[in-house]
Amino acid sequence: MHYGEIKRLDVANGVGVRATLFVSGCTNHCENCFQPQTWDFHYGREFTDETMTELIDALRPGYVRGLTLLGGEPFEPENQRALVKVLRRVREVYPRKDIWAFTGFVLDEELLKESHARCEVTDEMLSMIDVLVDGRYVDALRDLSLQFRGSSNQRIIDLNRTRAEGRIVLWSED
């Protein structure tokens, strides 16, 4: 897996101060994507053991609330196969930090059903994520007033409550 950037102090992509990993590779190709360079699966640098150490170190400070995965597309199958190992390690070292992920794929239509995005590690990856922002960015539905998303079709899903209740539960700051 390749990645474009690790932001150590991100306040735009989830609640609180976060460490953010921007992975490379995306087949969604949303019109007016804010990072089209990340569509290329070889953009940036290769994710190595040293990168893992850097990411774990970025999560260390007490004021860092958690990790956010962005792209590119974290739920491209080749990215999932690498990211599931990253999430296992983050959960092992920081079990109280939360994990957010952004995806252009729709949870109940593509990640939980047979689709391009679903692979042998999708369920495990989803099990380690607390909040999922799903749905492709749709330029015609762009809305700058929305929190943590770019277009009104995208949802912020509380995956912990969704798993507990057996239905999609939208996230709220309450």
Coordinates of N, CA, C and O in Angstrom, one line a residue:
M1 N 0.8 -1.2 0.0 CA 0.0 0.0 0.0 C 0.9 1.2 0.0 O 1.9 1.3 0.7
H2 N 0.5 2.2 -0.7 CA 1.1 3.5 -0.7 C 0.3 4.6 0.0 O -1.0 4.4 0.1
Y3 N 0.9 5.6 0.5 CA 0.1 6.7 1.1 C 0.7 8.0 0.7 O 1.9 8.1 0.3
G4 N -0.1 9.0 0.7 CA 0.3 10.3 0.3 C 0.8 11.2 1.5 O 1.7 12.0 1.3
E5 N 0.2 11.0 2.6 CA 0.6 11.9 3.8 C 0.1 11.3 5.1 O -0.9 10.6 5.1
I6 N 0.8 11.6 6.1 CA 0.3 11.4 7.5 C 0.3 12.8 8.1 O 1.3 13.5 8.1
K7 N -0.9 13.2 8.5 CA -1.0 14.5 9.3 C -1.0 14.2 10.7 O -1.9 13.4 11.2
R8 N -0.1 14.8 11.5 CA 0.0 14.5 12.9 C -1.0 15.3 13.7 O -1.4 14.9 14.8
L9 N -1.5 16.5 13.2 CA -2.4 17.3 14.0 C -3.5 17.8 13.1 O -3.5 18.9 12.6
D10 N -4.5 16.9 12.9 CA -5.6 17.2 12.0 C -6.8 17.5 12.8 O -7.2 16.7 13.7
V11 N -7.5 18.6 12.6 CA -8.8 18.9 13.3 C -10.0 19.0 12.4 O -11.1 19.3 12.8
A12 N -9.8 18.7 11.1 CA -10.8 18.8 10.1 C -11.5 17.5 9.8 O -12.6 17.5 9.2
N13 N -11.0 16.4 10.1 CA -11.4 15.1 9.6 C -11.9 14.1 10.8 O -11.5 13.0 10.8
G14 N -12.7 14.7 11.6 CA -13.2 13.9 12.8 C -13.1 14.8 14.0 O -12.6 15.9 14.0
V15 N -13.7 14.3 15.1 CA -13.8 15.1 16.3 C -12.4 15.2 17.0 O -11.7 14.1 17.1
G16 N -12.0 16.3 17.5 CA -10.8 16.5 18.2 C -9.6 16.5 17.3 O -9.6 16.5 16.1
V17 N -8.4 16.6 18.0 CA -7.1 16.5 17.3 C -6.9 15.0 16.9 O -7.0 14.1 17.7
R18 N -6.5 14.8 15.7 CA -6.4 13.5 15.1 C -5.1 13.3 14.4 O -4.5 14.2 13.8
A19 N -4.6 12.1 14.3 CA -3.6 11.7 13.3 C -4.3 11.1 12.1 O -5.3 10.4 12.3
T20 N -4.0 11.6 10.9 CA -4.7 11.2 9.7 C -3.8 10.6 8.7 O -2.7 11.1 8.4
L21 N -4.2 9.4 8.2 CA -3.4 8.7 7.1 C -4.2 8.8 5.8 O -5.4 8.4 5.7
F22 N -3.6 9.4 4.8 CA -4.1 9.5 3.5 C -3.6 8.4 2.6 O -2.4 8.5 2.2
V23 N -4.4 7.4 2.4 CA -3.9 6.3 1.5 C -4.0 6.6 0.1 O -4.7 7.5 -0.3
S24 N -3.3 5.9 -0.8 CA -3.3 6.1 -2.2 C -4.1 5.0 -2.9 O -4.1 3.9 -2.4
G25 N -4.7 5.4 -4.0 CA -5.5 4.4 -4.8 C -7.0 4.6 -4.6 O -7.5 4.6 -3.5
C26 N -7.7 4.9 -5.7 CA -9.1 5.0 -5.7 C -9.7 4.8 -7.1 O -9.2 5.4 -8.0
T27 N -10.7 4.0 -7.2 CA -11.4 3.8 -8.4 C -12.7 4.5 -8.6 O -13.3 4.5 -9.6
N28 N -13.1 5.3 -7.5 CA -14.3 6.0 -7.6 C -14.3 7.2 -8.5 O -15.3 7.5 -9.2
H29 N -13.2 7.9 -8.5 CA -12.9 9.1 -9.4 C -14.1 10.1 -9.4 O -14.6 10.4 -10.4
C30 N -14.4 10.6 -8.2 CA -15.5 11.5 -8.0 C -15.1 12.8 -8.8 O -14.0 13.3 -8.7
E31 N -16.1 13.4 -9.4 CA -15.9 14.7 -10.1 C -15.6 15.7 -9.1 O -16.2 15.9 -8.1
N32 N -14.5 16.5 -9.4 CA -14.0 17.5 -8.6 C -13.5 17.0 -7.2 O -13.6 17.7 -6.2
C33 N -13.0 15.8 -7.2 CA -12.3 15.3 -6.0 C -11.3 16.3 -5.5 O -10.6 16.9 -6.3
F34 N -11.2 16.4 -4.1 CA -10.2 17.3 -3.6 C -8.8 16.8 -3.6 O -7.9 17.6 -3.4
Q35 N -8.6 15.6 -4.0 CA -7.2 15.0 -4.0 C -7.1 14.0 -5.2 O -6.8 12.8 -4.9
P36 N -7.3 14.4 -6.4 CA -7.3 13.4 -7.5 C -6.0 12.7 -7.7 O -5.9 11.6 -8.2
Q37 N -4.9 13.3 -7.2 CA -3.6 12.7 -7.3 C -3.5 11.4 -6.6 O -2.8 10.5 -6.9
T38 N -4.4 11.2 -5.6 CA -4.4 10.0 -4.8 C -5.2 8.9 -5.4 O -5.2 7.8 -4.9
W39 N -5.7 9.1 -6.6 CA -6.4 8.0 -7.3 C -5.3 6.9 -7.7 O -5.7 5.7 -7.8
D40 N -4.1 7.4 -8.0 CA -3.0 6.5 -8.4 C -2.6 5.6 -7.2 O -2.2 6.2 -6.2
F41 N -2.7 4.3 -7.4 CA -2.3 3.4 -6.3 C -0.8 3.5 -5.9 O -0.4 3.0 -4.8
H42 N 0.0 4.1 -6.7 CA 1.4 4.2 -6.4 C 1.8 5.7 -6.0 O 3.0 6.0 -5.9
Y43 N 0.9 6.5 -5.8 CA 1.1 7.9 -5.4 C 1.8 7.9 -4.0 O 1.4 7.2 -3.2
G44 N 2.7 8.8 -3.8 CA 3.3 9.0 -2.5 C 4.4 8.0 -2.2 O 5.2 7.6 -3.1
R45 N 4.4 7.5 -1.0 CA 5.4 6.6 -0.5 C 4.8 5.2 -0.1 O 3.6 5.2 0.2
E46 N 5.6 4.2 -0.1 CA 5.2 2.9 0.3 C 5.0 2.9 1.8 O 5.9 3.4 2.6
F47 N 4.0 2.3 2.3 CA 3.8 2.1 3.8 C 4.7 1.0 4.3 O 4.5 -0.1 3.8
T48 N 5.6 1.3 5.2 CA 6.6 0.4 5.7 C 6.5 0.2 7.2 O 5.6 0.9 7.8
D49 N 7.3 -0.6 7.7 CA 7.4 -0.7 9.2 C 7.7 0.6 9.8 O 7.2 1.0 10.9
E50 N 8.6 1.4 9.2 CA 8.9 2.7 9.7 C 7.7 3.7 9.7 O 7.5 4.5 10.6
T51 N 6.9 3.5 8.6 CA 5.7 4.3 8.6 C 4.7 4.0 9.7 O 4.1 4.8 10.3
M52 N 4.6 2.7 10.0 CA 3.8 2.2 11.1 C 4.3 2.8 12.4 O 3.5 3.3 13.2
T53 N 5.6 2.8 12.6 CA 6.1 3.4 13.8 C 5.8 4.9 13.9 O 5.4 5.5 14.9
E54 N 5.9 5.6 12.7 CA 5.6 7.0 12.7 C 4.1 7.3 13.0 O 3.8 8.2 13.8
L55 N 3.2 6.5 12.5 CA 1.8 6.6 12.8 C 1.5 6.3 14.3 O 0.8 7.1 14.9
I56 N 2.1 5.3 14.8 CA 1.9 5.0 16.2 C 2.4 6.1 17.1 O 1.7 6.5 18.1
D57 N 3.5 6.7 16.7 CA 4.1 7.8 17.5 C 3.2 9.0 17.4 O 3.0 9.8 18.3
A58 N 2.6 9.3 16.2 CA 1.7 10.4 16.0 C 0.4 10.3 16.9 O -0.1 11.3 17.3
L59 N 0.0 9.1 17.3 CA -1.1 8.9 18.1 C -0.8 8.9 19.6 O -1.7 9.0 20.4
R60 N 0.5 9.0 20.0 CA 0.9 8.9 21.4 C 0.4 10.0 22.3 O -0.1 9.7 23.4
P61 N 0.5 11.3 21.9 CA 0.1 12.3 22.8 C -1.4 12.2 23.3 O -2.3 11.8 22.5
G62 N -1.6 12.5 24.6 CA -2.9 12.4 25.2 C -3.9 13.2 24.5 O -5.1 12.9 24.5
Y63 N -3.5 14.4 23.9 CA -4.5 15.3 23.3 C -4.9 14.8 21.9 O -5.9 15.3 21.3
V64 N -4.3 13.7 21.4 CA -4.7 13.2 20.1 C -5.8 12.2 20.4 O -5.6 11.2 21.1
R65 N -7.0 12.5 19.9 CA -8.2 11.7 20.2 C -8.2 10.3 19.4 O -8.8 9.4 19.9
G66 N -7.7 10.3 18.2 CA -7.7 9.1 17.4 C -7.1 9.2 16.1 O -6.5 10.2 15.7
L67 N -7.4 8.2 15.3 CA -6.9 8.0 13.9 C -8.0 8.2 12.9 O -9.1 7.7 13.1
T68 N -7.7 8.9 11.8 CA -8.7 9.0 10.7 C -8.0 8.4 9.4 O -6.8 8.7 9.2
L69 N -8.7 7.6 8.7 CA -8.3 7.1 7.4 C -9.0 7.8 6.3 O -10.2 7.9 6.3
L70 N -8.2 8.3 5.4 CA -8.8 9.0 4.2 C -8.0 8.5 3.0 O -7.1 7.7 3.0
G71 N -8.4 9.1 1.8 CA -7.8 8.7 0.6 C -7.6 9.8 -0.4 O -7.7 10.9 0.0
G72 N -7.4 9.2 -1.5 CA -7.6 7.9 -2.0 C -8.9 7.3 -1.5 O -9.8 7.9 -1.1
E73 N -8.8 6.0 -1.3 CA -9.9 5.2 -0.9 C -9.4 4.1 0.1 O -8.9 3.0 -0.4
P74 N -9.7 4.2 1.4 CA -9.3 3.1 2.3 C -9.9 1.8 2.0 O -9.3 0.8 2.4
F75 N -11.1 1.8 1.4 CA -11.8 0.5 1.2 C -11.6 -0.1 -0.1 O -12.3 -1.0 -0.5
E76 N -10.6 0.4 -0.9 CA -10.2 -0.4 -2.0 C -9.6 -1.7 -1.5 O -8.9 -1.7 -0.5
P77 N -10.0 -2.9 -2.0 CA -9.6 -4.1 -1.4 C -8.1 -4.2 -1.1 O -7.7 -4.7 -0.1
E78 N -7.2 -3.7 -2.1 CA -5.8 -3.8 -1.8 C -5.4 -2.9 -0.6 O -4.4 -3.2 0.1
N79 N -6.1 -1.8 -0.4 CA -5.8 -1.0 0.8 C -6.3 -1.6 2.1 O -5.7 -1.6 3.1
Q80 N -7.5 -2.2 2.0 CA -8.0 -2.9 3.2 C -7.1 -4.0 3.7 O -6.9 -4.1 4.9
R81 N -6.5 -4.7 2.8 CA -5.6 -5.8 3.2 C -4.4 -5.3 4.0 O -3.9 -6.0 4.9
A82 N -3.9 -4.1 3.7 CA -2.8 -3.5 4.4 C -3.4 -2.8 5.7 O -2.8 -2.9 6.8
L83 N -4.5 -2.1 5.5 CA -5.0 -1.3 6.6 C -5.5 -2.1 7.8 O -5.5 -1.7 8.9
V84 N -6.0 -3.3 7.5 CA -6.5 -4.1 8.6 C -5.4 -4.4 9.6 O -5.6 -4.4 10.8
K85 N -4.2 -4.6 9.1 CA -3.0 -4.8 10.0 C -2.7 -3.5 10.8 O -2.3 -3.6 11.9
V86 N -2.8 -2.4 10.1 CA -2.6 -1.1 10.8 C -3.6 -0.9 11.9 O -3.3 -0.5 13.0
L87 N -4.9 -1.2 11.6 CA -5.9 -1.0 12.6 C -5.8 -2.0 13.8 O -6.0 -1.6 14.9
R88 N -5.3 -3.2 13.5 CA -5.1 -4.1 14.6 C -4.0 -3.6 15.5 O -4.1 -3.7 16.8
R89 N -3.0 -3.0 15.0 CA -1.9 -2.5 15.8 C -2.3 -1.3 16.6 O -2.0 -1.1 17.8
V90 N -3.1 -0.4 15.9 CA -3.6 0.8 16.6 C -4.5 0.4 17.8 O -4.4 0.9 18.9
R91 N -5.4 -0.6 17.6 CA -6.3 -1.1 18.6 C -5.5 -1.7 19.8 O -5.8 -1.6 20.9
E92 N -4.4 -2.4 19.4 CA -3.5 -3.1 20.4 C -2.8 -2.0 21.3 O -2.8 -2.1 22.5
V93 N -2.3 -1.0 20.7 CA -1.5 0.0 21.4 C -2.4 1.1 22.1 O -2.1 1.5 23.2
Y94 N -3.4 1.5 21.4 CA -4.3 2.5 21.9 C -5.8 2.1 21.9 O -6.5 2.6 21.1
P95 N -6.2 1.2 22.7 CA -7.5 0.7 22.7 C -8.6 1.8 22.9 O -9.8 1.6 22.6
R96 N -8.2 2.9 23.6 CA -9.2 3.9 23.9 C -9.3 5.0 22.8 O -10.2 5.9 22.9
K97 N -8.4 5.0 21.9 CA -8.5 6.1 20.8 C -9.5 5.6 19.8 O -9.7 4.4 19.5
D98 N -10.2 6.6 19.3 CA -11.3 6.2 18.3 C -10.7 6.2 16.9 O -9.7 6.8 16.6
I99 N -11.4 5.5 16.0 CA -11.0 5.4 14.6 C -12.1 5.9 13.7 O -13.2 5.3 13.8
W100 N -11.8 6.8 12.8 CA -12.8 7.3 11.8 C -12.2 6.9 10.4 O -11.0 6.8 10.3
A101 N -13.1 6.6 9.5 CA -12.7 6.3 8.1 C -13.7 7.0 7.2 O -14.9 7.0 7.4
F102 N -13.1 7.5 6.1 CA -13.9 8.1 5.0 C -13.9 7.1 3.8 O -12.8 6.6 3.5
T103 N -15.0 6.9 3.2 CA -15.1 6.0 2.0 C -16.1 6.6 1.0 O -17.2 7.1 1.4
G104 N -15.8 6.4 -0.2 CA -16.8 6.7 -1.3 C -17.8 5.6 -1.4 O -18.8 5.7 -2.1
F105 N -17.5 4.4 -0.9 CA -18.4 3.3 -0.9 C -19.5 3.4 0.1 O -19.3 4.0 1.2
V106 N -20.7 2.9 -0.2 CA -21.9 3.0 0.7 C -21.9 1.7 1.6 O -21.9 0.6 1.0
L107 N -22.0 1.9 2.9 CA -21.9 0.8 3.8 C -22.8 -0.3 3.5 O -22.4 -1.4 3.3
D108 N -24.1 0.0 3.4 CA -25.1 -1.1 3.3 C -25.3 -1.5 1.9 O -26.0 -2.6 1.6
E109 N -24.8 -0.8 0.9 CA -25.0 -1.2 -0.5 C -23.7 -1.8 -1.1 O -23.8 -2.6 -2.0
E110 N -22.5 -1.5 -0.6 CA -21.3 -1.9 -1.2 C -20.3 -2.6 -0.2 O -19.6 -3.6 -0.6
L111 N -20.3 -2.2 1.0 CA -19.3 -2.8 2.0 C -19.9 -4.0 2.7 O -19.1 -4.9 3.0
L112 N -21.2 -4.1 2.8 CA -21.8 -5.2 3.5 C -22.4 -6.2 2.5 O -22.9 -7.3 2.9
K113 N -22.4 -5.9 1.2 CA -22.9 -6.8 0.2 C -21.8 -7.1 -0.9 O -20.8 -6.3 -0.9
E114 N -22.0 -8.1 -1.6 CA -21.0 -8.4 -2.7 C -20.9 -7.2 -3.6 O -21.8 -6.7 -4.1
S115 N -19.6 -6.8 -3.8 CA -19.3 -5.6 -4.6 C -17.8 -5.6 -4.8 O -17.1 -6.3 -4.2
H116 N -17.4 -4.6 -5.6 CA -15.9 -4.4 -5.9 C -15.2 -4.1 -4.6 O -14.1 -4.6 -4.4
A117 N -15.8 -3.4 -3.6 CA -15.2 -3.0 -2.4 C -15.1 -4.1 -1.3 O -14.2 -4.0 -0.4
R118 N -15.9 -5.1 -1.4 CA -15.9 -6.1 -0.4 C -14.9 -7.2 -0.6 O -14.8 -7.7 -1.7
C119 N -14.1 -7.5 0.4 CA -13.1 -8.6 0.3 C -13.1 -9.4 1.6 O -13.9 -9.1 2.5
E120 N -12.1 -10.2 1.8 CA -12.1 -11.1 2.9 C -11.8 -10.4 4.2 O -12.0 -11.0 5.3
V121 N -11.3 -9.2 4.2 CA -11.0 -8.5 5.5 C -12.0 -7.3 5.8 O -11.8 -6.6 6.8
T122 N -13.0 -7.1 4.9 CA -13.9 -6.0 5.1 C -14.6 -6.0 6.4 O -14.6 -5.0 7.1
D123 N -15.1 -7.1 6.8 CA -15.9 -7.2 8.1 C -14.9 -6.9 9.3 O -15.3 -6.2 10.2
E124 N -13.7 -7.4 9.2 CA -12.8 -7.2 10.3 C -12.4 -5.7 10.4 O -12.3 -5.1 11.4
M125 N -12.2 -5.1 9.2 CA -11.8 -3.7 9.2 C -12.9 -2.9 9.7 O -12.7 -2.0 10.6
L126 N -14.2 -3.1 9.3 CA -15.3 -2.4 9.8 C -15.5 -2.5 11.3 O -15.9 -1.6 12.0
S127 N -15.1 -3.7 11.8 CA -15.3 -4.0 13.3 C -14.4 -3.1 14.1 O -14.7 -2.9 15.3
M128 N -13.3 -2.6 13.5 CA -12.4 -1.8 14.3 C -12.6 -0.3 14.1 O -11.9 0.5 14.7
I129 N -13.6 0.1 13.3 CA -13.8 1.5 13.0 C -15.0 2.0 13.8 O -16.0 1.3 13.9
D130 N -14.9 3.2 14.5 CA -16.0 3.7 15.3 C -17.0 4.5 14.5 O -18.2 4.5 14.7
V131 N -16.4 5.4 13.6 CA -17.3 6.3 12.8 C -16.8 6.1 11.3 O -15.7 6.2 11.0
L132 N -17.8 6.0 10.4 CA -17.6 5.8 9.0 C -18.4 6.9 8.3 O -19.6 7.0 8.4
V133 N -17.7 7.7 7.5 CA -18.3 8.7 6.6 C -18.4 8.0 5.2 O -17.3 7.7 4.7
D134 N -19.6 7.7 4.8 CA -19.7 6.9 3.5 C -20.4 7.7 2.4 O -21.1 8.7 2.6
G135 N -20.2 7.2 1.2 CA -20.8 7.8 0.0 C -19.8 8.6 -0.8 O -19.0 9.3 -0.3
R136 N -20.0 8.5 -2.1 CA -19.1 9.3 -3.0 C -19.4 10.8 -2.9 O -20.5 11.2 -2.6
Y137 N -18.4 11.5 -3.1 CA -18.6 13.0 -3.1 C -19.3 13.3 -4.4 O -18.9 12.8 -5.5
V138 N -20.4 14.0 -4.3 CA -21.2 14.4 -5.5 C -21.1 15.9 -5.6 O -21.7 16.6 -4.8
D139 N -20.5 16.4 -6.6 CA -20.2 17.8 -6.7 C -21.5 18.6 -6.8 O -21.6 19.7 -6.2
A140 N -22.6 18.1 -7.4 CA -23.9 18.8 -7.5 C -24.5 18.9 -6.2 O -25.4 19.7 -6.0
L141 N -24.1 18.1 -5.2 CA -24.7 18.1 -3.8 C -23.7 18.7 -2.8 O -23.9 18.6 -1.6
R142 N -22.7 19.4 -3.3 CA -21.7 20.0 -2.4 C -22.4 21.0 -1.5 O -23.3 21.8 -1.9
D143 N -22.0 20.9 -0.2 CA -22.6 21.8 0.8 C -21.5 22.1 1.9 O -21.2 21.2 2.7
L144 N -21.0 23.3 1.8 CA -19.9 23.7 2.7 C -20.3 23.8 4.2 O -19.5 23.8 5.1
S145 N -21.6 23.8 4.4 CA -22.1 23.9 5.8 C -22.1 22.6 6.5 O -22.3 22.5 7.8
L146 N -21.9 21.5 5.8 CA -21.9 20.1 6.4 C -20.6 19.9 7.2 O -19.5 20.2 6.8
Q147 N -20.8 19.2 8.4 CA -19.7 18.9 9.2 C -19.1 17.6 8.7 O -19.8 16.6 8.5
F148 N -17.8 17.5 8.5 CA -17.0 16.3 8.2 C -17.4 15.7 6.9 O -17.1 14.5 6.7
R149 N -18.0 16.4 5.9 CA -18.3 15.8 4.6 C -18.5 16.9 3.6 O -18.7 18.0 4.0
G150 N -18.4 16.5 2.4 CA -18.5 17.5 1.3 C -19.8 17.7 0.6 O -20.1 18.7 0.0
S151 N -20.6 16.6 0.6 CA -21.8 16.6 -0.2 C -22.9 16.0 0.7 O -22.7 15.1 1.5
S152 N -24.2 16.4 0.4 CA -25.3 16.1 1.3 C -25.7 14.6 1.2 O -26.5 14.1 2.1
N153 N -25.3 13.9 0.2 CA -25.6 12.4 0.1 C -24.7 11.6 1.1 O -25.0 10.5 1.4
Q154 N -23.6 12.2 1.5 CA -22.7 11.4 2.4 C -23.3 11.3 3.8 O -23.9 12.3 4.3
R155 N -23.0 10.2 4.5 CA -23.6 10.0 5.8 C -22.4 9.8 6.8 O -21.3 9.3 6.4
I156 N -22.6 10.2 8.0 CA -21.7 10.0 9.1 C -22.3 8.9 10.0 O -23.3 9.2 10.7
I157 N -21.8 7.7 10.0 CA -22.4 6.6 10.6 C -21.7 6.2 11.9 O -20.4 6.0 11.9
D158 N -22.4 6.1 13.0 CA -21.9 5.6 14.2 C -21.8 4.1 14.1 O -22.9 3.4 14.3
L159 N -20.7 3.5 13.8 CA -20.6 2.1 13.6 C -20.8 1.3 14.9 O -21.3 0.2 14.8
N160 N -20.4 1.8 16.0 CA -20.6 1.1 17.3 C -22.1 0.9 17.5 O -22.6 -0.2 17.8
R161 N -22.9 2.0 17.4 CA -24.3 1.9 17.6 C -25.0 1.1 16.5 O -25.9 0.3 16.7
T162 N -24.5 1.2 15.3 CA -25.0 0.4 14.2 C -24.9 -1.1 14.4 O -25.8 -1.8 14.2
R163 N -23.7 -1.5 14.9 CA -23.5 -2.9 15.2 C -24.4 -3.3 16.4 O -25.0 -4.4 16.3
A164 N -24.5 -2.5 17.4 CA -25.3 -2.8 18.6 C -26.8 -2.9 18.2 O -27.5 -3.8 18.8
E165 N -27.3 -2.0 17.4 CA -28.7 -2.0 17.1 C -29.1 -2.7 15.8 O -30.3 -2.9 15.6
G166 N -28.2 -3.2 15.0 CA -28.5 -3.9 13.8 C -29.2 -3.1 12.7 O -29.8 -3.7 11.9
R167 N -28.9 -1.8 12.8 CA -29.5 -0.9 11.7 C -28.5 0.3 11.6 O -27.8 0.5 12.6
I168 N -28.6 1.0 10.5 CA -27.7 2.2 10.3 C -28.1 3.2 11.3 O -29.3 3.7 11.4
V169 N -27.2 3.7 12.2 CA -27.4 4.8 13.1 C -26.4 5.9 12.8 O -25.2 5.7 12.8
L170 N -27.0 7.0 12.5 CA -26.1 8.2 12.2 C -25.5 8.7 13.4 O -26.0 8.7 14.5
W171 N -24.3 9.2 13.3 CA -23.5 9.7 14.3 C -24.0 11.1 14.7 O -24.4 11.9 13.9
S172 N -23.9 11.4 16.0 CA -24.1 12.8 16.5 C -23.1 13.0 17.6 O -22.7 12.1 18.3
E173 N -22.8 14.3 17.9 CA -21.8 14.6 18.9 C -22.4 14.5 20.3 O -21.6 14.6 21.3
D174 N -23.6 14.1 20.5 CA -24.2 13.9 21.8 C -23.5 12.9 22.7 O -23.1 11.9 22.3

